[in-house]
Coordinates of C-alpha atoms in Angstrom, one line a residue:
M1 CA -26.1 -3.8 5.9
T2 CA -26.9 -0.6 7.8
F3 CA -25.3 2.8 7.6
Q4 CA -23.8 2.1 11.3
E5 CA -22.6 -1.4 10.1
E6 CA -20.9 -0.1 6.9
I7 CA -18.9 2.5 8.9
G8 CA -18.2 -0.1 11.9
R9 CA -16.4 -2.2 9.3
R10 CA -14.0 0.0 8.0
R11 CA -10.2 0.1 9.1
T12 CA -8.1 2.9 8.0
F13 CA -4.3 3.0 8.9
A14 CA -1.0 4.1 8.0
I15 CA 2.2 1.9 8.0
I16 CA 5.2 3.9 9.3
S17 CA 8.8 3.4 10.2
H18 CA 12.5 4.5 9.4
P19 CA 13.7 3.7 5.9
D20 CA 14.4 0.0 5.1
A21 CA 12.5 -1.4 7.7
G22 CA 10.2 -3.1 5.4
K23 CA 7.0 -0.9 5.4
T24 CA 6.3 -1.3 1.5
T25 CA 7.1 -5.1 1.6
L26 CA 4.5 -5.4 4.6
T27 CA 2.0 -3.4 2.3
E28 CA 2.6 -5.9 -0.4
K29 CA 1.9 -8.9 1.6
L30 CA -1.2 -7.4 3.3
L31 CA -2.7 -6.8 -0.1
L32 CA -1.6 -10.5 -1.0
Y33 CA -3.9 -11.8 1.9
G34 CA -6.7 -9.6 1.1
G35 CA -6.8 -11.1 -2.5
A36 CA -6.0 -7.8 -4.2
I37 CA -3.1 -9.2 -5.6
H38 CA -2.0 -12.7 -6.3
V39 CA 1.7 -12.3 -6.6
A40 CA 3.7 -9.9 -4.4
G41 CA 6.3 -7.6 -6.0
A42 CA 9.5 -6.9 -4.5
V43 CA 11.0 -3.4 -3.5
K44 CA 14.3 -4.1 -4.8
S45 CA 15.3 -7.6 -6.3
N46 CA 17.1 -9.2 -9.2
K47 CA 15.1 -12.3 -9.0
I48 CA 11.6 -11.1 -8.5
R49 CA 10.7 -9.0 -11.7
K50 CA 7.3 -7.6 -10.3
T51 CA 7.7 -4.3 -8.5
A52 CA 6.0 -3.4 -5.5
T53 CA 2.4 -2.2 -6.2
S54 CA 2.4 0.8 -3.8
D55 CA 5.7 2.0 -5.3
W56 CA 4.4 3.0 -8.8
M57 CA 6.0 6.0 -9.7
E58 CA 9.2 5.6 -11.9
I59 CA 11.6 7.1 -9.4
E60 CA 10.4 4.8 -6.6
K61 CA 11.0 1.5 -8.7
Q62 CA 14.5 2.9 -9.8
R63 CA 15.7 3.4 -6.3
G64 CA 13.7 1.1 -4.3
I65 CA 12.4 3.7 -2.0
S66 CA 8.9 5.2 -1.4
V67 CA 8.7 9.0 -1.9
A68 CA 5.0 9.5 -1.9
T69 CA 2.3 8.0 0.4
S70 CA 0.1 5.6 -1.7
V71 CA -3.5 4.5 -0.9
M72 CA -4.7 1.0 -1.2
G73 CA -8.1 -0.6 -0.3
F74 CA -9.5 -4.1 -0.3
E75 CA -11.9 -6.1 1.5
Y76 CA -11.0 -9.0 4.1
T77 CA -12.6 -11.6 5.8
P78 CA -10.8 -13.0 8.8
T79 CA -10.4 -16.9 8.3
L80 CA -10.1 -17.8 12.0
Q81 CA -13.2 -18.2 13.6
T82 CA -14.1 -16.1 16.7
T83 CA -14.6 -18.0 20.0
S84 CA -18.0 -16.5 20.4
G85 CA -18.9 -18.7 17.1
R86 CA -20.3 -15.6 15.5
Q87 CA -20.0 -15.3 11.6
P88 CA -16.6 -13.2 10.8
T89 CA -17.5 -9.7 9.6
T90 CA -16.0 -8.6 6.1
Y91 CA -14.0 -5.6 6.5
K92 CA -12.9 -2.9 4.3
I93 CA -9.2 -2.0 4.9
N94 CA -7.7 1.1 3.7
I95 CA -3.9 0.9 3.7
L96 CA -1.8 4.1 3.3
D97 CA 1.9 3.2 2.8
T98 CA 4.2 6.2 3.7
P99 CA 7.7 7.2 2.9
G100 CA 10.2 6.4 5.6
H101 CA 12.8 8.8 4.5
Q102 CA 13.0 12.0 6.7
D103 CA 13.1 14.2 3.6
F104 CA 9.4 13.3 3.0
A105 CA 8.3 13.4 6.6
E106 CA 5.8 16.1 5.9
D107 CA 3.9 13.8 3.6
T108 CA 3.8 11.2 6.2
F109 CA 2.8 13.9 9.0
R110 CA -0.2 15.0 6.9
T111 CA -1.1 11.2 6.2
L112 CA -1.1 10.6 9.9
T113 CA -4.1 13.1 10.3
A114 CA -6.3 11.0 7.9
V115 CA -5.8 7.6 9.8
D116 CA -7.4 6.0 12.7
S117 CA -4.7 3.7 13.7
V118 CA -1.0 3.1 12.8
I119 CA 1.4 -0.1 12.4
I120 CA 4.8 0.8 13.0
V121 CA 7.4 -1.7 11.4
I122 CA 10.8 -2.2 13.4
D123 CA 13.9 -3.9 12.0
A124 CA 14.8 -6.8 14.4
A125 CA 18.4 -6.5 13.9
K126 CA 18.5 -2.5 14.2
G127 CA 15.9 -1.7 16.7
V128 CA 14.1 1.6 17.1
E129 CA 15.8 4.3 14.8
T130 CA 15.6 7.9 14.5
Q131 CA 12.5 8.5 12.0
T132 CA 10.5 6.0 14.1
R133 CA 11.0 7.8 17.2
R134 CA 9.9 11.3 15.4
L135 CA 6.7 9.6 13.8
M136 CA 6.1 8.2 17.2
Q137 CA 5.9 11.6 18.6
V138 CA 3.1 12.5 16.3
C139 CA 1.1 9.4 17.1
R140 CA 1.2 10.3 20.9
M141 CA 0.5 13.9 20.2
R142 CA -2.8 12.8 18.3
K143 CA -3.5 9.6 20.6
T144 CA -3.4 7.2 17.6
P145 CA -3.5 3.8 18.5
V146 CA -0.3 1.8 17.5
M147 CA 0.6 -1.7 16.5
V148 CA 4.2 -2.8 16.3
F149 CA 5.5 -5.5 13.6
I150 CA 9.0 -6.5 14.4
N151 CA 10.2 -7.5 10.9
K152 CA 13.3 -9.4 9.4
M153 CA 13.1 -12.3 12.2
D154 CA 14.5 -14.5 9.5
R155 CA 17.9 -12.6 9.9
E156 CA 20.1 -12.4 12.9
S157 CA 18.6 -10.2 15.4
K158 CA 18.2 -8.6 19.0
D159 CA 16.9 -10.8 21.8
P160 CA 13.0 -10.1 21.6
F161 CA 12.9 -9.1 25.2
D162 CA 15.5 -6.5 24.6
L163 CA 13.5 -5.3 21.6
L164 CA 10.4 -5.0 24.0
D165 CA 12.5 -3.0 26.3
E166 CA 14.0 -0.9 23.8
I167 CA 10.3 0.0 22.2
E168 CA 9.0 0.9 25.6
R169 CA 12.0 3.3 26.5
E170 CA 12.8 4.7 23.3
L171 CA 8.9 5.2 22.2
G172 CA 7.5 5.9 25.4
I173 CA 4.8 3.5 25.0
S174 CA 3.8 0.0 27.1
V175 CA 3.9 -3.2 24.9
T176 CA 2.5 -6.4 25.1
P177 CA 3.5 -9.2 22.7
L178 CA 0.7 -11.2 20.7
S179 CA 3.1 -13.5 19.1
W180 CA 6.6 -14.9 20.3
P181 CA 9.3 -15.7 17.9
I182 CA 11.1 -19.4 18.3
N183 CA 14.7 -18.3 17.7
S184 CA 15.8 -16.1 14.7
G185 CA 18.3 -16.0 11.9
Q186 CA 19.2 -19.4 10.4
R187 CA 17.6 -21.0 13.3
F188 CA 14.4 -19.1 13.0
K189 CA 11.6 -22.1 13.5
G190 CA 8.5 -19.9 13.5
V191 CA 6.2 -18.0 15.8
Y192 CA 3.7 -19.0 18.8
N193 CA 0.7 -16.8 18.3
I194 CA -0.5 -15.9 21.7
F195 CA -3.4 -13.9 20.6
Q196 CA -5.1 -17.0 19.0
Q197 CA -3.1 -19.5 20.9
T198 CA -1.7 -21.4 18.1
L199 CA 1.9 -22.2 16.9
D200 CA 2.8 -21.4 13.4
L201 CA 5.8 -23.0 11.8
Y202 CA 8.0 -21.2 9.4
T203 CA 8.2 -22.0 5.6
P204 CA 9.9 -19.2 3.6
D205 CA 8.2 -18.0 0.3
K206 CA 8.6 -14.6 -0.8
T207 CA 5.7 -14.4 -3.4
H208 CA 2.7 -16.6 -2.5
V209 CA 0.8 -17.2 0.7
T210 CA 2.2 -20.1 2.6
E211 CA 0.1 -22.3 5.1
S212 CA 0.7 -22.6 9.0
I213 CA 0.6 -25.8 11.1
R214 CA -1.4 -25.1 14.2
Y215 CA -1.4 -26.7 17.7
N216 CA -3.7 -25.5 20.4
D217 CA -1.9 -26.9 23.4
L218 CA 1.5 -25.9 24.5
N219 CA 2.3 -29.1 26.0
D220 CA 1.7 -31.2 23.1
P221 CA 4.9 -33.5 22.3
Q222 CA 4.4 -32.8 18.8
I223 CA 5.6 -29.0 19.4
D224 CA 9.0 -30.6 20.4
E225 CA 9.3 -32.8 17.3
H226 CA 8.6 -29.9 15.1
I227 CA 11.0 -27.2 16.5
G228 CA 13.2 -29.3 18.9
K229 CA 13.1 -29.9 22.6
E230 CA 15.5 -27.2 23.6
D231 CA 13.6 -24.6 21.8
G232 CA 10.3 -26.0 22.8
Q233 CA 11.5 -25.8 26.4
K234 CA 12.7 -22.1 25.9
L235 CA 9.3 -21.2 24.4
R236 CA 7.2 -22.4 27.4
Q237 CA 9.6 -20.3 29.7
D238 CA 9.5 -17.4 27.8
L239 CA 5.5 -17.6 27.6
E240 CA 5.6 -18.0 31.3
I241 CA 7.5 -14.8 31.7
I242 CA 5.0 -12.9 29.3
T243 CA 1.9 -14.0 31.1
E244 CA 3.5 -12.5 34.4
V245 CA 5.2 -9.3 33.1
Y246 CA 3.1 -7.8 30.4
P247 CA -0.8 -6.9 30.3
Q248 CA -3.1 -9.6 29.0
F249 CA -4.9 -9.1 25.9
A250 CA -8.0 -10.4 24.1
S251 CA -10.1 -9.8 21.2
K252 CA -13.3 -7.7 21.2
N253 CA -15.2 -11.1 20.2
D254 CA -13.8 -13.1 22.6
S255 CA -16.2 -14.5 25.2
S256 CA -13.4 -15.0 27.8
L257 CA -12.7 -11.5 28.2
T258 CA -11.5 -10.8 31.7
S259 CA -11.4 -7.2 33.1
N260 CA -7.4 -7.3 33.0
S261 CA -7.7 -8.2 29.2
D262 CA -10.2 -5.7 28.6
S263 CA -8.2 -2.7 30.0
G264 CA -5.5 -4.0 27.7
L265 CA -7.7 -3.5 24.8
T266 CA -8.8 -0.2 26.0
S267 CA -5.2 1.2 26.7
Y268 CA -4.5 0.3 23.0
L269 CA -7.4 2.1 21.9
N270 CA -6.2 5.2 24.1
G271 CA -2.9 5.0 22.3
D272 CA -1.4 3.8 25.7
L273 CA -0.4 0.2 25.1
A274 CA 1.1 -1.1 21.7
P275 CA 0.5 -4.9 20.9
V276 CA 3.6 -6.6 19.2
F277 CA 3.9 -9.1 16.5
F278 CA 7.0 -10.9 15.2
G279 CA 7.5 -12.0 11.8
S280 CA 9.2 -11.7 8.1
A281 CA 7.2 -9.8 5.7
L282 CA 9.5 -10.5 2.8
N283 CA 8.8 -14.3 3.6
T284 CA 5.2 -13.6 4.1
F285 CA 5.6 -14.8 7.6
G286 CA 3.8 -13.6 10.8
V287 CA 1.7 -11.2 8.5
K288 CA -1.5 -13.1 8.5
E289 CA -1.7 -13.0 12.3
L290 CA -1.2 -9.4 12.4
L291 CA -3.8 -8.8 10.0
E292 CA -6.3 -11.2 11.7
C293 CA -5.8 -9.3 15.0
F294 CA -5.6 -5.8 13.6
V295 CA -8.9 -6.1 12.0
Q296 CA -10.5 -7.4 15.3
I297 CA -9.1 -5.0 17.6
A298 CA -8.2 -1.9 15.5
P299 CA -10.6 1.2 15.9
A300 CA -13.4 1.9 13.4
P301 CA -13.4 5.6 12.1
R302 CA -12.9 7.9 15.1
P303 CA -14.4 11.4 15.8
V304 CA -12.4 14.2 14.2
Q305 CA -11.8 17.6 15.6
T306 CA -12.6 20.8 13.6
N307 CA -12.4 24.5 14.8
E308 CA -16.0 24.6 15.1
R309 CA -16.7 21.2 17.1
L310 CA -16.0 17.7 17.0
V311 CA -17.4 15.6 14.2
A312 CA -18.7 12.0 14.7
P313 CA -18.5 9.4 11.9
E314 CA -22.0 8.2 12.6
E315 CA -23.4 11.7 11.5
Q316 CA -25.8 11.5 8.5
Q317 CA -24.2 14.7 6.9
F318 CA -21.2 14.3 4.8
T319 CA -17.9 16.0 5.8
G320 CA -14.4 15.4 4.5
F321 CA -11.0 17.0 3.9
V322 CA -8.3 17.1 1.4
F323 CA -5.0 15.6 3.0
K324 CA -3.1 14.9 -0.2
I325 CA -2.8 16.0 -3.7
H326 CA -1.1 14.1 -6.5
A327 CA -0.2 15.0 -10.0
N328 CA 0.0 12.6 -12.8
M329 CA -0.9 9.4 -11.4
D330 CA -1.8 8.5 -15.2
P331 CA 0.9 10.0 -17.4
N332 CA -1.3 10.0 -20.4
H333 CA -3.8 12.3 -19.0
R334 CA -1.7 14.6 -16.8
S335 CA -4.4 14.8 -14.4
C336 CA -4.3 15.9 -10.7
I337 CA -6.1 14.2 -7.9
A338 CA -7.1 15.3 -4.7
F339 CA -7.4 12.7 -1.8
V340 CA -10.2 13.1 0.6
K341 CA -10.7 11.4 3.9
I342 CA -14.4 11.1 4.5
C343 CA -14.8 12.2 8.4
S344 CA -18.6 11.6 8.5
G345 CA -21.7 10.5 6.7
K346 CA -22.0 9.2 3.3
F347 CA -20.1 10.7 0.1
E348 CA -22.4 10.1 -3.2
R349 CA -21.4 10.4 -6.7
N350 CA -23.0 13.3 -8.6
V351 CA -24.2 15.2 -5.7
Y352 CA -23.4 18.6 -4.8
Y353 CA -21.2 19.5 -1.8
Q354 CA -19.9 22.9 -0.5
H355 CA -16.3 23.5 -1.0
I356 CA -15.8 25.7 2.1
R357 CA -12.7 27.7 1.1
L358 CA -14.0 28.9 -2.5
N359 CA -17.5 29.3 -0.9
Q360 CA -18.9 27.3 -3.9
K361 CA -21.1 23.9 -4.5
M362 CA -19.3 21.3 -6.5
R363 CA -20.2 17.9 -7.9
F364 CA -17.8 15.1 -8.8
S365 CA -18.8 12.7 -11.5
A366 CA -15.9 10.4 -11.6
P367 CA -14.7 9.9 -7.8
T368 CA -12.2 7.0 -7.5
A369 CA -11.1 4.2 -5.2
F370 CA -7.6 3.4 -5.3
M371 CA -5.2 0.4 -5.8
A372 CA -2.2 2.6 -5.7
Q373 CA -1.8 3.6 -9.2
K374 CA -4.9 1.9 -10.5
K375 CA -8.3 3.3 -9.9
E376 CA -11.9 2.5 -10.2
T377 CA -15.1 5.1 -10.3
V378 CA -17.2 4.5 -6.9
D379 CA -20.7 5.4 -6.5
E380 CA -20.7 5.7 -2.9
A381 CA -18.1 5.8 0.2
F382 CA -18.7 5.8 4.0
A383 CA -16.9 7.5 6.9
G384 CA -13.3 6.2 7.1
D385 CA -12.8 5.6 3.3
I386 CA -10.4 7.7 1.0
V387 CA -11.8 8.8 -2.2
G388 CA -9.8 10.4 -5.2
L389 CA -11.6 13.6 -6.9
P390 CA -10.4 15.0 -10.1
D391 CA -8.7 18.3 -9.3
T392 CA -8.5 21.2 -12.0
G393 CA -6.7 23.6 -9.6
N394 CA -9.9 23.9 -7.2
F395 CA -8.1 22.0 -4.1
K396 CA -5.3 22.8 -1.7
I397 CA -4.2 20.5 1.1
G398 CA -6.6 21.1 4.1
D399 CA -9.7 21.9 2.1
T400 CA -12.8 21.0 3.6
L401 CA -15.9 19.6 1.8
T402 CA -19.4 19.4 3.6
S403 CA -23.0 18.7 2.9
G404 CA -23.4 22.5 3.5
E405 CA -22.1 23.2 7.1
I406 CA -19.2 25.6 7.5
L407 CA -16.6 23.4 9.2
H408 CA -12.5 23.8 9.2
F409 CA -10.5 20.9 9.7
K410 CA -7.3 21.5 11.3
G411 CA -3.8 19.8 11.7
L412 CA -2.4 19.9 8.4
P413 CA 0.5 22.6 8.7
S414 CA 3.5 23.1 6.3
F415 CA 6.6 22.9 8.3
S416 CA 9.4 25.7 8.2
P417 CA 12.0 24.4 5.6
E418 CA 15.5 24.4 6.2
M419 CA 17.2 23.8 2.8
F420 CA 16.7 26.3 0.1
K421 CA 17.4 26.9 -3.5
Y422 CA 16.6 29.1 -6.4
I423 CA 15.2 27.4 -9.4
E424 CA 16.2 28.6 -12.5
N425 CA 14.9 27.3 -16.2
A426 CA 17.5 25.4 -17.9
D427 CA 15.4 25.4 -21.1
P428 CA 14.0 28.9 -22.2
M429 CA 11.5 27.2 -24.7
K430 CA 9.7 25.1 -21.9
Q431 CA 8.9 28.1 -19.5
K432 CA 5.2 27.4 -19.6
Q433 CA 5.9 23.5 -18.7
L434 CA 8.0 24.7 -16.0
D435 CA 5.7 27.0 -14.4
K436 CA 2.8 24.5 -14.6
G437 CA 5.1 21.5 -13.0
I438 CA 6.3 23.9 -10.2
N439 CA 2.9 25.0 -9.4
Q440 CA 1.2 21.6 -9.3
L441 CA 4.4 19.8 -7.5
M442 CA 3.9 22.6 -5.0
D443 CA 0.1 22.3 -4.5
E444 CA 0.9 18.3 -4.0
G445 CA 3.0 19.6 -0.8
V446 CA 6.4 18.2 -2.3
A447 CA 8.1 21.3 -1.1
Q448 CA 7.2 24.9 -0.4
L449 CA 7.6 27.9 -3.0
F450 CA 8.6 31.3 -1.9
I451 CA 9.0 34.4 -4.1
N452 CA 11.7 36.7 -2.9
Q453 CA 10.4 40.3 -2.6
A454 CA 13.8 41.8 -3.5
T455 CA 14.5 40.2 -6.7
G456 CA 11.0 38.3 -7.6
R457 CA 12.9 35.0 -7.9
K458 CA 11.5 31.8 -7.1
L459 CA 12.7 30.0 -4.3
I460 CA 12.0 26.3 -3.2
G461 CA 12.4 25.4 0.4
T462 CA 12.5 21.7 1.4
V463 CA 13.5 19.6 4.7
G464 CA 16.0 17.4 2.9
Q465 CA 18.1 17.3 -0.2
L466 CA 16.3 14.3 -1.6
Q467 CA 13.3 16.5 -2.2
F468 CA 15.2 18.6 -4.7
E469 CA 16.2 15.3 -6.9
V470 CA 12.6 14.3 -6.8
I471 CA 11.2 17.8 -7.9
Q472 CA 14.2 17.7 -10.8
Y473 CA 13.3 14.2 -11.8
R474 CA 9.4 14.7 -11.9
L475 CA 9.8 18.1 -13.8
E476 CA 12.0 16.6 -16.5
H477 CA 10.0 13.1 -16.7
E478 CA 6.3 14.4 -16.1
Y479 CA 6.5 17.9 -17.5
N480 CA 9.1 18.0 -20.1
A481 CA 11.0 20.8 -18.4
K482 CA 14.5 21.1 -17.0
C483 CA 15.7 23.1 -14.2
R484 CA 18.9 23.9 -12.6
W485 CA 19.6 24.8 -8.8
E486 CA 21.0 27.6 -7.2
T487 CA 22.0 26.9 -3.6
L488 CA 20.7 29.6 -1.0
P489 CA 22.6 29.5 2.4
M490 CA 19.7 30.1 4.7
Y491 CA 19.0 29.0 8.3
K492 CA 15.3 29.0 8.3
A493 CA 11.9 30.4 7.1
C494 CA 9.3 31.7 9.4
W495 CA 5.8 33.0 8.7
I496 CA 5.5 36.6 10.5
E497 CA 2.4 38.4 11.7
S498 CA 1.9 41.2 14.2
D499 CA -1.1 43.3 15.4
N500 CA 1.2 46.6 15.3
D501 CA 1.0 47.4 11.5
A502 CA 3.6 50.3 12.0
E503 CA 6.4 47.8 13.5
L504 CA 5.4 45.2 10.7
E505 CA 6.0 47.7 8.0
N506 CA 9.2 48.7 9.8
F507 CA 10.5 45.2 9.8
K508 CA 9.7 44.5 6.3
K509 CA 11.7 47.7 5.1
R510 CA 14.7 46.9 7.3
K511 CA 14.8 43.1 6.3
Y512 CA 13.7 43.8 2.8
Q513 CA 16.2 41.5 0.9
Y514 CA 15.3 38.8 3.2
M515 CA 11.5 39.0 2.8
A516 CA 9.5 36.7 0.7
K517 CA 6.0 35.8 -0.1
D518 CA 4.6 32.2 0.1
K519 CA 2.0 30.5 -2.2
E520 CA -0.8 32.3 -0.4
G521 CA 0.5 35.7 -0.4
R522 CA 1.8 35.6 3.4
D523 CA 5.0 37.3 4.6
V524 CA 7.8 35.2 5.2
F525 CA 11.3 36.1 6.7
L526 CA 14.1 34.2 5.8
A527 CA 16.9 34.2 8.4
D528 CA 20.2 33.4 7.2
S529 CA 21.4 32.3 10.6
G530 CA 20.3 31.4 14.0
Y531 CA 21.7 34.5 15.6
V532 CA 19.7 36.9 13.1
L533 CA 16.6 35.2 13.9
S534 CA 17.0 35.6 17.7
M535 CA 18.3 39.3 17.2
A536 CA 15.1 39.9 15.1
Q537 CA 12.9 38.3 17.8
E538 CA 14.5 40.5 20.6
D539 CA 14.3 43.8 18.6
F540 CA 10.9 43.3 17.3
K541 CA 8.7 42.3 20.5
H542 CA 5.5 42.8 18.7
I543 CA 5.9 40.5 15.8
K544 CA 5.0 36.8 16.2
F545 CA 7.5 34.3 14.4
H546 CA 5.7 31.1 13.4
F547 CA 7.6 27.9 12.3
T548 CA 4.5 26.3 10.8
S549 CA 2.0 27.7 8.4
E550 CA -0.9 26.9 10.6
F551 CA -1.4 29.8 13.1

């Protein structure tokens, strides 16, 4: 296989949604189809003993929520033959399962910088929720192609046309359904696959892949026998409306592509149109149709912008950036792994690469590919892949690795925290473990560490309360260190800079008790109320106040 073909068969995407819409369950079923696992686990269930593959941390298993992004890769060959009769390509799929809870939104925002497309999961009963809106704004900002999977059709849900209207209205993106449900809840009979023009009848099975019954002609009288005359009639009427109202869509490999359907594909790749699928991830239904369509229409690795220039994936020279660091993936080894998204070229084991920030050459003898927590050593990886590099404190989020060229990838900021607590050691005998734990977790980007200039105390800033609980739990279970919290009522932390050194010094003297330094040693102003912040901005006109760390 040529270098170009290797890159062209890669699909790297994230699954995002509001908590509890079914992201991790969908990930699990995609892995099941990819043959990466043979029995799917459940996020929370009394009957199914196996937990979800992507929720491997102990706290995730206990609470039934994802608290960190996990990376999984597998190969997949579409089983449905293309209309052009060509041999189907085997695709290399990299899935990033993200946390839905808004307290971990920063981890999810960073993950979105490392993917080429996104699948949004929406609960059929609840429709579009707050966190989905927020994440969609990031996708729109980056022009990321989006697909929508409307989940939980086996429960009572909203009318499908109402759901499509709500997605268009709330998320500000045009939609086109590529599958259509036949009823919902107790009366859910299955979905008609508009993309492949086949009918899939619903048979629930939570842990294994179930077969579908296929029809190619909508007017086949056998359809009425299977789903009932009334539902058959309604399906034909609905599909007529869909053909009239929504843009047409066809696969890249489809020889019958019209200019209208071609523009549907182009609109999707430009991030203006979202194809919509219906199904039930828990019952392994509608997932295969989503995956088959996804590998055909989703974009291969796309060019990435750096401060210096645009990097194309087909370039021969290797470039990549660190978008996530995770400590203690293997509790026996206390190791840190840096996740690197390869943006161009080919990464090879035991080859020297330039670490731009440290300005030194580094080589990696054990780069790994992931299946959540399980990992295997890889000899080579191509643009679009995500590799894990053993980290002994050399990497920070946003670091660039190249074959030698000096480049700086952008778009990995830290956001201004809104909740602050002083962290205190609850066990004086474990100070060293606590310090190591705090430093590693902060490098991971779980929260942000500030040192108060007046007192020298360590202050942790987060977006939400749940992050404090995760930090406390992980310090105790991974580092054997206990901590306690002391709440500090603060409004916001903002990074400050100025060209006027005298005014900056004056500001730091006047606000001495509210000044802190972040991990990089930059000045941070801790405002205890919105009023204090706006007064400071008025009084000190030459000082810039930044609410993200990237300025």
